[in-house]
PDB file of C-alpha atoms in Angstrom:
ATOM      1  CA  UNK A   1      50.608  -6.805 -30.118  1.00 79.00           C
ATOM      2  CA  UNK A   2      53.115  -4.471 -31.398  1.00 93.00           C
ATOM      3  CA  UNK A   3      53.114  -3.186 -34.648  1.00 97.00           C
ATOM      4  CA  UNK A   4      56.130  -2.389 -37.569  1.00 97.00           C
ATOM      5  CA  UNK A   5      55.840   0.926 -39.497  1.00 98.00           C
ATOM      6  CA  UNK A   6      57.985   0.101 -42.269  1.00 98.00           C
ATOM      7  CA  UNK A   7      58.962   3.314 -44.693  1.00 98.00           C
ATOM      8  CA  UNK A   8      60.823   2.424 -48.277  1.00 98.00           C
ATOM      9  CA  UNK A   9      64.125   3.997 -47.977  1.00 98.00           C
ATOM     10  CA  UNK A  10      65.353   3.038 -51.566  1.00 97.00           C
ATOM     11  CA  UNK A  11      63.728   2.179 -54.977  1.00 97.00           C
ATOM     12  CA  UNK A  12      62.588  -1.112 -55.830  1.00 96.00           C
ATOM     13  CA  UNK A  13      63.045  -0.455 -59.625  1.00 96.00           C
ATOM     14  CA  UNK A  14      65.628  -2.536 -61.548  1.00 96.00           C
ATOM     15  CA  UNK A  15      65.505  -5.422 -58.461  1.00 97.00           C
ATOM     16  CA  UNK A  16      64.749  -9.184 -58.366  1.00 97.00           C
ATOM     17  CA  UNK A  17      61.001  -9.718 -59.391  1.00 98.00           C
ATOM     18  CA  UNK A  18      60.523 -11.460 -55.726  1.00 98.00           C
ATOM     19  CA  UNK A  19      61.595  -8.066 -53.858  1.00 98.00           C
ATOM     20  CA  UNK A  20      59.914  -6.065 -55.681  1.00 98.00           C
ATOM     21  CA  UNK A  21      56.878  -8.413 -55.802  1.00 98.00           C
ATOM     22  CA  UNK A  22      56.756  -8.060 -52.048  1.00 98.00           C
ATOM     23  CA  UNK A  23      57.601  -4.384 -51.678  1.00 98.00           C
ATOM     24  CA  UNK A  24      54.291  -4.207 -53.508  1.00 97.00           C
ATOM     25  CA  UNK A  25      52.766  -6.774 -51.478  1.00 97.00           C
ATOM     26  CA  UNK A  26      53.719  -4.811 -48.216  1.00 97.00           C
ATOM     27  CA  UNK A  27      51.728  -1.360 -50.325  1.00 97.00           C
ATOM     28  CA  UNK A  28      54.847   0.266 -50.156  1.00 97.00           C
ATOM     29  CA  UNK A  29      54.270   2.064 -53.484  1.00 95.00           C
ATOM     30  CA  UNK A  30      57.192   5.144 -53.611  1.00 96.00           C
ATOM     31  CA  UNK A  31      60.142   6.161 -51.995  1.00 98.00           C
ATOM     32  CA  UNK A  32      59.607   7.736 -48.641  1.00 98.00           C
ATOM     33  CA  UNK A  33      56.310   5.203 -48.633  1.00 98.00           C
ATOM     34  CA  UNK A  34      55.416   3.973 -45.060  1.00 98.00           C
ATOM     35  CA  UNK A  35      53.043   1.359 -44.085  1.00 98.00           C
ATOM     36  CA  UNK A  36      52.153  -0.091 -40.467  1.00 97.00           C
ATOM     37  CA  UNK A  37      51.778  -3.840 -40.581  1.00 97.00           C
ATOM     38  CA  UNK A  38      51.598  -5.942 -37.569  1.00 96.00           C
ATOM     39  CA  UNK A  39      54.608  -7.565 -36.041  1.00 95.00           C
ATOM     40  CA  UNK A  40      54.297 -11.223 -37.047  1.00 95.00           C
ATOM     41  CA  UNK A  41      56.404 -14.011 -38.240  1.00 97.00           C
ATOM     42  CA  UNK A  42      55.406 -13.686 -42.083  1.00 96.00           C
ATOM     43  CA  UNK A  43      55.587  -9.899 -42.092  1.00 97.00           C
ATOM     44  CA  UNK A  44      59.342 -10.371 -40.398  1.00 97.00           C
ATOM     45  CA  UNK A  45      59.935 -12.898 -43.326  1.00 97.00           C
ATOM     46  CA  UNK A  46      59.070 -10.266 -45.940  1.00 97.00           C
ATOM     47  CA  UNK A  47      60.740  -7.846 -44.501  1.00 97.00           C
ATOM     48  CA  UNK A  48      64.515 -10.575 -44.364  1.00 97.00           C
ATOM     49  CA  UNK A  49      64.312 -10.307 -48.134  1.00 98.00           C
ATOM     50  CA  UNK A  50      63.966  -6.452 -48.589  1.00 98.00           C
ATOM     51  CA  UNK A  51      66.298  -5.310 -45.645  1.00 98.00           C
ATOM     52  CA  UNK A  52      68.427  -3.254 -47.947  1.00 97.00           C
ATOM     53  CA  UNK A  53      65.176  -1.568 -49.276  1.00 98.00           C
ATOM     54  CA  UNK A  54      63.330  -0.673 -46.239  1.00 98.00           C
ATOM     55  CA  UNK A  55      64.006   0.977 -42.654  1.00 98.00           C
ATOM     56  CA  UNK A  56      62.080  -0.377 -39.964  1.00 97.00           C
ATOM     57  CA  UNK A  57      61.369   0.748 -36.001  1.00 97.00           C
ATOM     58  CA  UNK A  58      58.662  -0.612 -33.843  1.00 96.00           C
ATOM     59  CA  UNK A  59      55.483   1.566 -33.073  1.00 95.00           C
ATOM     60  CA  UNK A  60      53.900   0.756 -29.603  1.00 86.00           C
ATOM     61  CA  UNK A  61      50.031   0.776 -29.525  1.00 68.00           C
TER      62      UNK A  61
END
């Protein structure tokens, strides 16, 4: 299965309590942050909300 390393391009400060409820979620913690989460239908719906937070490519096992 392929996996998503996500990295927090911008702050989640002073944004809507859901995004940053699931920036925190993901354990994206500051900017520059990257975590590698498994490419599944729930991660991909966390990641709709946040889009304009995060930058995302696809890591291949």
């Amino acid at each position: 299965m392929a996996q998503l390393k996500i990295t927090l391009k911008r702050s989640a400060t002073h944004r809507l309590p859901k995004q940053r409820k699931i920036v925190k979620a993901l354990g994206l913690g500051r900017v520059n942050s990257s975590v590698v989460k498994p490419d599944n239908e729930s991660i991909r719906g966390a990641l709709f909300h946040i889009a304009h937070l995060i930058e995302v490519e696809q890591v291949n096992d």
